[in-house]
Tab-separated table of C-alpha atoms in Angstrom:
chain	number	residue	atom	x	y	z
V	1	MET	CA	67.676	143.238	-24.666
V	2	SER	CA	66.332	143.476	-21.228
V	3	VAL	CA	65.535	140.296	-19.332
V	4	ASP	CA	62.686	142.080	-17.502
V	5	ARG	CA	61.230	143.203	-20.764
V	6	LEU	CA	61.425	139.696	-22.129
V	7	ASN	CA	59.854	138.205	-19.031
V	8	LYS	CA	57.005	140.728	-19.252
V	9	ARG	CA	56.437	139.764	-22.872
V	10	LEU	CA	56.411	136.052	-22.040
V	11	ARG	CA	53.895	136.606	-19.266
V	12	THR	CA	51.671	138.600	-21.683
V	13	ILE	CA	51.744	135.786	-24.203
V	14	ILE	CA	50.777	133.194	-21.596
V	15	ILE	CA	47.947	135.330	-20.290
V	16	LEU	CA	46.617	135.931	-23.832
V	17	TRP	CA	46.837	132.200	-24.516
V	18	LEU	CA	44.854	131.355	-21.374
V	19	VAL	CA	42.215	133.922	-22.274
V	20	PHE	CA	41.990	132.438	-25.779
V	21	MET	CA	41.505	128.946	-24.252
V	22	GLY	CA	38.839	130.339	-21.985
V	23	LEU	CA	37.013	131.797	-24.969
V	24	THR	CA	37.200	128.445	-26.715
V	25	ALA	CA	35.828	126.651	-23.639
V	26	LEU	CA	32.999	129.183	-23.428
V	27	SER	CA	32.180	128.635	-27.139
V	28	TRP	CA	32.305	124.869	-26.505
V	29	LEU	CA	29.576	125.343	-23.869
V	30	VAL	CA	27.447	127.762	-25.832
V	31	LEU	CA	27.700	126.385	-29.413
V	32	SER	CA	26.214	122.921	-29.023
V	33	ALA	CA	26.026	122.405	-32.751
V	34	TRP	CA	29.765	122.908	-33.087
V	35	ARG	CA	30.703	120.931	-29.922
V	36	THR	CA	32.850	118.398	-31.717
V	37	ALA	CA	34.851	121.073	-33.566
V	38	MET	CA	35.256	123.104	-30.436
V	39	GLY	CA	36.219	120.036	-28.434
V	40	GLY	CA	38.995	119.291	-30.902
V	41	LEU	CA	40.126	122.949	-30.867
V	42	LEU	CA	40.198	122.834	-27.023
V	43	LEU	CA	42.148	119.559	-27.010
V	44	GLY	CA	44.667	121.021	-29.424
V	45	GLU	CA	44.926	124.180	-27.375
V	46	LEU	CA	45.798	122.135	-24.288
V	47	GLY	CA	48.659	120.718	-26.275
V	48	GLY	CA	49.448	124.181	-27.514
V	49	LEU	CA	49.654	125.239	-23.884
V	50	TYR	CA	52.417	122.725	-23.495
V	51	VAL	CA	54.115	124.238	-26.566
V	52	VAL	CA	53.945	127.723	-25.008
V	53	PHE	CA	55.297	126.612	-21.660
V	54	SER	CA	57.986	124.325	-23.023
V	55	MET	CA	59.330	126.976	-25.354
V	56	PHE	CA	59.428	129.545	-22.588
V	57	ARG	CA	60.777	127.224	-19.918
V	58	GLN	CA	63.553	125.934	-22.141
V	59	GLY	CA	64.287	129.433	-23.572
V	60	HIS	CA	67.454	129.896	-21.497
V	61	HIS	CA	67.007	133.676	-21.238
V	62	ASN	CA	68.326	133.733	-17.622
V	63	ASP	CA	71.420	131.568	-18.044
V	64	ASP	CA	74.406	131.313	-20.325
V	65	ALA	CA	73.731	127.914	-21.883
V	66	GLN	CA	75.776	127.425	-25.023
V	67	GLY	CA	77.013	124.691	-27.253
V	68	ALA	CA	76.082	121.103	-26.688
V	69	ILE	CA	73.890	121.822	-23.669
V	70	LEU	CA	71.779	124.287	-25.616
V	71	MET	CA	71.542	121.917	-28.562
V	72	ALA	CA	70.473	119.046	-26.283
V	73	SER	CA	67.838	121.250	-24.649
V	74	GLY	CA	66.425	122.197	-28.040
V	75	MET	CA	66.328	118.653	-29.218
V	76	ALA	CA	64.622	117.467	-26.064
V	77	GLY	CA	61.969	120.198	-26.404
V	78	MET	CA	61.375	119.357	-30.061
V	79	PHE	CA	61.073	115.657	-29.177
V	80	THR	CA	58.523	116.282	-26.430
V	81	ARG	CA	56.481	118.602	-28.642
V	82	LEU	CA	56.460	115.909	-31.282
V	83	ILE	CA	55.237	113.381	-28.749
V	84	MET	CA	52.522	115.841	-27.717
V	85	ILE	CA	51.150	116.273	-31.208
V	86	VAL	CA	51.145	112.488	-31.734
V	87	ALA	CA	49.218	112.018	-28.510
V	88	ILE	CA	46.727	114.705	-29.449
V	89	MET	CA	46.111	113.284	-32.868
V	90	VAL	CA	45.751	109.740	-31.501
V	91	ILE	CA	43.218	110.983	-28.898
V	92	SER	CA	41.247	112.958	-31.452
V	93	LEU	CA	41.208	110.108	-33.962
V	94	LYS	CA	40.217	107.531	-31.330
V	95	PHE	CA	37.315	109.659	-30.046
V	96	ARG	CA	36.060	111.281	-33.292
V	97	THR	CA	32.593	111.790	-31.784
V	98	ILE	CA	34.047	114.113	-29.137
V	99	PHE	CA	37.058	115.716	-30.856
V	100	ASN	CA	37.483	116.819	-34.451
V	101	PRO	CA	41.086	115.897	-35.525
V	102	TYR	CA	41.427	118.856	-37.929
V	103	THR	CA	40.523	121.411	-35.293
V	104	ALA	CA	42.730	119.677	-32.804
V	105	LEU	CA	45.645	120.089	-35.160
V	106	ILE	CA	44.720	123.781	-35.695
V	107	GLY	CA	44.489	124.328	-31.951
V	108	TYR	CA	47.929	122.812	-31.400
V	109	LEU	CA	49.492	124.914	-34.139
V	110	LEU	CA	47.996	128.042	-32.610
V	111	GLY	CA	50.458	127.666	-29.749
V	112	PHE	CA	53.312	128.169	-32.195
V	113	VAL	CA	51.515	131.158	-33.771
V	114	PHE	CA	51.037	132.826	-30.389
V	115	VAL	CA	54.770	132.351	-29.570
V	116	PHE	CA	55.876	133.647	-32.954
V	117	ALA	CA	53.514	136.596	-33.074
V	118	GLY	CA	54.211	137.554	-29.474
V	119	LEU	CA	58.042	137.532	-29.818
V	120	TYR	CA	58.358	138.814	-33.400
V	121	SER	CA	58.608	142.500	-32.609
V	122	PHE	CA	60.838	141.743	-29.581
V	123	ALA	CA	63.193	139.705	-31.677
V	124	ARG	CA	63.531	142.456	-34.250
V	125	GLY	CA	64.939	144.686	-31.533
V	126	PRO	CA	64.381	148.388	-31.031
V	127	ILE	CA	63.653	150.323	-34.171
V	128	SER	CA	66.172	153.029	-34.741
V	129	LYS	CA	64.806	156.533	-35.215
V	130	GLU	CA	67.822	157.744	-37.168
V	131	LYS	CA	67.452	158.773	-40.814
């Protein structure tokens, strides 16, 4: 696996995520009847942006982290992502007139979907053309 190829794929995922957030913000402005649902989705996507950045930043693709350090890094990332979803849900439940909690949860989970879908073919490795 090439580190340059991986970095290019990570940049592509981040750009696509930001474009998706921009489209959600645009729909929040245009679709006034769905403003609460779009507000929740946008709130969740902001948390999903943290998911995307935290998973890439803590990915250790440029160093040789192994063992306990790698395990501690993964646990810290999981813990901060858990804190983020709790904060998003508390905010969306506290301000139900502005944010829909269900769409906020969907927006947050879309961050994981983008990471998984973006790295799936990369993780499978090159497809052999041999018969």
